[in-house]
Amino acid sequence: MLRFLKDMIFPITCCNCEEFVESEGLCSECWNKIRWIGDPKCRICGVPFEFGVDLTCPMCSKRKPHFDKAIAVFEYDDFTKKVILKFKYNDTTYISKQLAAWMYRVSKNTVQKKVDFIVPVPIHFFKRLKRKYNQSELLALEFAKLSGISYEPRILLKKKSTPQQEGLSRNVRLKNVQGSFGIDEKYRNLLHKKTILLIDDVLTTGATINECSKILKKHGAEKIICVTAARVNLQYKFSN
Ligand SMILES: [Zn+2]
Ligand SMILES: [Zn+2]
């Protein structure tokens, strides 16, 4: 009866559209529009392959990234971009619960028992003031609750504000993020020989997580696993 009254007064709507749903999340129509990432994919960066088995993609073979493994839940396309942007800029922070639940589900076997702590990709202080929250922190916090792994949001710092990366080439992005992250010296000793789970919302070219991983490893971390909600599919690059 109470539940019925609550649903009458505060009906739950889909994370993306206005459709009413029974429990927090997406409605079935929106759910069906998501392109989930399955196997086969690159063992390191997680880029999906059209066929075959899990191998290392040509990009990772050519130059091994600083992170050891990247896992993403779904492809970043026109539809999921809408969901992510809503989460990032419109105060619809409740979406973090659904996204983190998916992120945990796809990475559970890789992270549980192996990861020492969870670190969100930080944003610059001014950006945070403007946006009021860091979407990666919200995802990391929810992930920590689900997995029981400890959450350390203060280790990694965004020292330099970088220009909006959207639409920029891989090389320009790489250049932009270089030297933009740092470590808070107070937490330096924590990193020694640790396995860290880095959390972000979207993996585009991998420039950001690669730079974060580089800094964490430079200060003693041994292994970095990255989990993001979405990932841009750069599969077409292979045929070039
Ligand atoms: Zn919907
Ligand atoms: Zn790869």
PDB file of C-alpha atoms in Angstrom, residues 72 110 156 163 185:
ATOM      1  CA  ALA A  72      33.489  -0.695 -21.127  1.00  0.00           C
ATOM      2  CA  THR A 110      38.391  -8.907 -13.287  1.00  0.00           C
ATOM      3  CA  LEU A 156      44.877  11.803  -8.449  1.00  0.00           C
ATOM      4  CA  PRO A 163      40.273  22.397 -23.588  1.00  0.00           C
ATOM      5  CA  GLU A 185      51.982  13.920  -2.229  1.00  0.00           C
TER       6      GLU A 185
END
